[in-house]
Amino acid sequence: MSMTELAKANGIRVVLASVTPVCNCFKKQTTLRPQGKIIGLNGWIKDYAARSGSVYLDYYSALADGRDFKQGLTGDGLLPNDAGYAVMAPLAEQAIAQALGKAR
């Protein structure tokens, strides 16, 4: 039984979030987290969310400029900075509200 199935069996609503993009500015980090694999994994997460009746939270599209992190939203090319989290917070609130059945 997956964590999603276990949560749903116990009345817990599930939000599944995408993996965030990486910046191609630090080659070592990009090699460790290949952009093509991130995009593929996000597609799988989105499909699984739809199949399982979960809410899909797409951070990638909000944080990416093409295949790279948008300028100013990361300090290290791998993790969001304060500005990145400021973009993410309302998306998380919206996804949680959707999972709880509240319109936002």
mmCIF file of C-alpha atoms in Angstrom:
data_model
loop_
_atom_site.group_PDB
_atom_site.id
_atom_site.type_symbol
_atom_site.label_atom_id
_atom_site.label_comp_id
_atom_site.label_asym_id
_atom_site.label_seq_id
_atom_site.Cartn_x
_atom_site.Cartn_y
_atom_site.Cartn_z
ATOM 1 C CA MET A 1 0.000 0.000 0.000
ATOM 2 C CA SER A 2 1.400 3.402 -0.989
ATOM 3 C CA MET A 3 1.527 6.364 1.375
ATOM 4 C CA THR A 4 -1.202 7.987 -0.718
ATOM 5 C CA GLU A 5 -3.466 4.939 -0.400
ATOM 6 C CA LEU A 6 -2.770 4.711 3.326
ATOM 7 C CA ALA A 7 -3.576 8.388 3.812
ATOM 8 C CA LYS A 8 -6.808 8.136 1.831
ATOM 9 C CA ALA A 9 -7.829 4.977 3.731
ATOM 10 C CA ASN A 10 -7.576 7.056 6.912
ATOM 11 C CA GLY A 11 -9.548 10.023 5.596
ATOM 12 C CA ILE A 12 -6.516 12.191 4.901
ATOM 13 C CA ARG A 13 -6.658 14.311 1.757
ATOM 14 C CA VAL A 14 -3.464 14.215 -0.268
ATOM 15 C CA VAL A 15 -1.518 16.951 -2.058
ATOM 16 C CA LEU A 16 1.379 15.766 -4.251
ATOM 17 C CA ALA A 17 3.891 18.443 -5.238
ATOM 18 C CA SER A 18 6.227 18.568 -8.199
ATOM 19 C CA VAL A 19 9.990 18.597 -7.909
ATOM 20 C CA THR A 20 11.376 22.119 -8.284
ATOM 21 C CA PRO A 21 13.631 23.050 -11.222
ATOM 22 C CA VAL A 22 17.404 23.413 -11.035
ATOM 23 C CA CYS A 23 19.546 26.162 -12.471
ATOM 24 C CA ASN A 24 21.964 25.128 -15.184
ATOM 25 C CA CYS A 25 24.438 27.633 -13.693
ATOM 26 C CA PHE A 26 26.098 25.021 -11.467
ATOM 27 C CA LYS A 27 26.986 22.055 -13.678
ATOM 28 C CA LYS A 28 27.670 19.659 -10.783
ATOM 29 C CA GLN A 29 24.194 20.203 -9.319
ATOM 30 C CA THR A 30 22.559 19.940 -12.730
ATOM 31 C CA THR A 31 24.364 16.632 -13.294
ATOM 32 C CA LEU A 32 23.107 15.324 -9.946
ATOM 33 C CA ARG A 33 19.540 16.408 -10.746
ATOM 34 C CA PRO A 34 19.200 16.138 -14.541
ATOM 35 C CA GLN A 35 16.502 18.469 -15.809
ATOM 36 C CA GLY A 36 15.050 15.864 -18.158
ATOM 37 C CA LYS A 37 14.563 13.438 -15.283
ATOM 38 C CA ILE A 38 12.911 16.124 -13.166
ATOM 39 C CA ILE A 39 10.450 16.885 -15.969
ATOM 40 C CA GLY A 40 9.751 13.163 -16.433
ATOM 41 C CA LEU A 41 9.235 12.607 -12.706
ATOM 42 C CA ASN A 42 6.898 15.589 -12.506
ATOM 43 C CA GLY A 43 4.834 14.113 -15.337
ATOM 44 C CA TRP A 44 4.589 10.845 -13.428
ATOM 45 C CA ILE A 45 3.592 12.641 -10.192
ATOM 46 C CA LYS A 46 0.904 14.622 -12.036
ATOM 47 C CA ASP A 47 -0.484 11.455 -13.636
ATOM 48 C CA TYR A 48 -0.416 9.570 -10.327
ATOM 49 C CA ALA A 49 -2.196 12.443 -8.586
ATOM 50 C CA ALA A 50 -4.954 12.326 -11.210
ATOM 51 C CA ARG A 51 -5.272 8.535 -10.988
ATOM 52 C CA SER A 52 -5.342 8.541 -7.191
ATOM 53 C CA GLY A 53 -7.753 11.453 -6.809
ATOM 54 C CA SER A 54 -5.084 13.610 -5.172
ATOM 55 C CA VAL A 55 -4.365 17.289 -5.767
ATOM 56 C CA TYR A 56 -1.286 18.021 -7.895
ATOM 57 C CA LEU A 57 0.729 21.055 -6.806
ATOM 58 C CA ASP A 58 2.854 22.324 -9.701
ATOM 59 C CA TYR A 59 5.757 24.260 -8.221
ATOM 60 C CA TYR A 60 7.916 23.567 -11.278
ATOM 61 C CA SER A 61 5.904 25.718 -13.698
ATOM 62 C CA ALA A 62 5.798 28.623 -11.254
ATOM 63 C CA LEU A 63 9.542 28.517 -10.551
ATOM 64 C CA ALA A 64 10.928 27.580 -13.970
ATOM 65 C CA ASP A 65 11.922 29.748 -16.883
ATOM 66 C CA GLY A 66 11.957 27.107 -19.571
ATOM 67 C CA ARG A 67 14.090 24.369 -18.021
ATOM 68 C CA ASP A 68 16.017 26.539 -15.520
ATOM 69 C CA PHE A 69 15.113 28.148 -12.199
ATOM 70 C CA LYS A 70 13.769 31.664 -12.800
ATOM 71 C CA GLN A 71 16.364 34.300 -12.049
ATOM 72 C CA GLY A 72 16.051 35.651 -8.522
ATOM 73 C CA LEU A 73 14.148 32.665 -7.100
ATOM 74 C CA THR A 74 17.209 30.640 -6.049
ATOM 75 C CA GLY A 75 20.521 31.462 -4.461
ATOM 76 C CA ASP A 76 22.334 28.217 -5.141
ATOM 77 C CA GLY A 77 20.612 26.952 -8.287
ATOM 78 C CA LEU A 78 19.101 24.036 -6.409
ATOM 79 C CA LEU A 79 16.811 25.310 -3.653
ATOM 80 C CA PRO A 80 14.350 28.208 -3.603
ATOM 81 C CA ASN A 81 15.381 31.372 -1.767
ATOM 82 C CA ASP A 82 12.990 33.652 0.142
ATOM 83 C CA ALA A 83 11.590 35.029 -3.126
ATOM 84 C CA GLY A 84 11.083 31.477 -4.399
ATOM 85 C CA TYR A 85 9.255 30.471 -1.237
ATOM 86 C CA ALA A 86 7.106 33.590 -1.581
ATOM 87 C CA VAL A 87 5.996 32.247 -4.981
ATOM 88 C CA MET A 88 5.410 28.766 -3.530
ATOM 89 C CA ALA A 89 3.400 29.725 -0.422
ATOM 90 C CA PRO A 90 0.156 30.851 -2.106
ATOM 91 C CA LEU A 91 0.292 27.829 -4.409
ATOM 92 C CA ALA A 92 0.516 25.541 -1.381
ATOM 93 C CA GLU A 93 -2.369 27.368 0.293
ATOM 94 C CA GLN A 94 -4.466 27.020 -2.863
ATOM 95 C CA ALA A 95 -3.694 23.287 -3.206
ATOM 96 C CA ILE A 96 -4.548 22.638 0.446
ATOM 97 C CA ALA A 97 -7.809 24.556 0.086
ATOM 98 C CA GLN A 98 -8.617 22.515 -3.023
ATOM 99 C CA ALA A 99 -7.875 19.260 -1.194
ATOM 100 C CA LEU A 100 -10.134 20.339 1.655
ATOM 101 C CA GLY A 101 -12.878 21.235 -0.814
ATOM 102 C CA LYS A 102 -12.729 24.955 -0.118
ATOM 103 C CA ALA A 103 -12.821 27.351 -3.064
ATOM 104 C CA ARG A 104 -9.985 29.881 -3.231
#
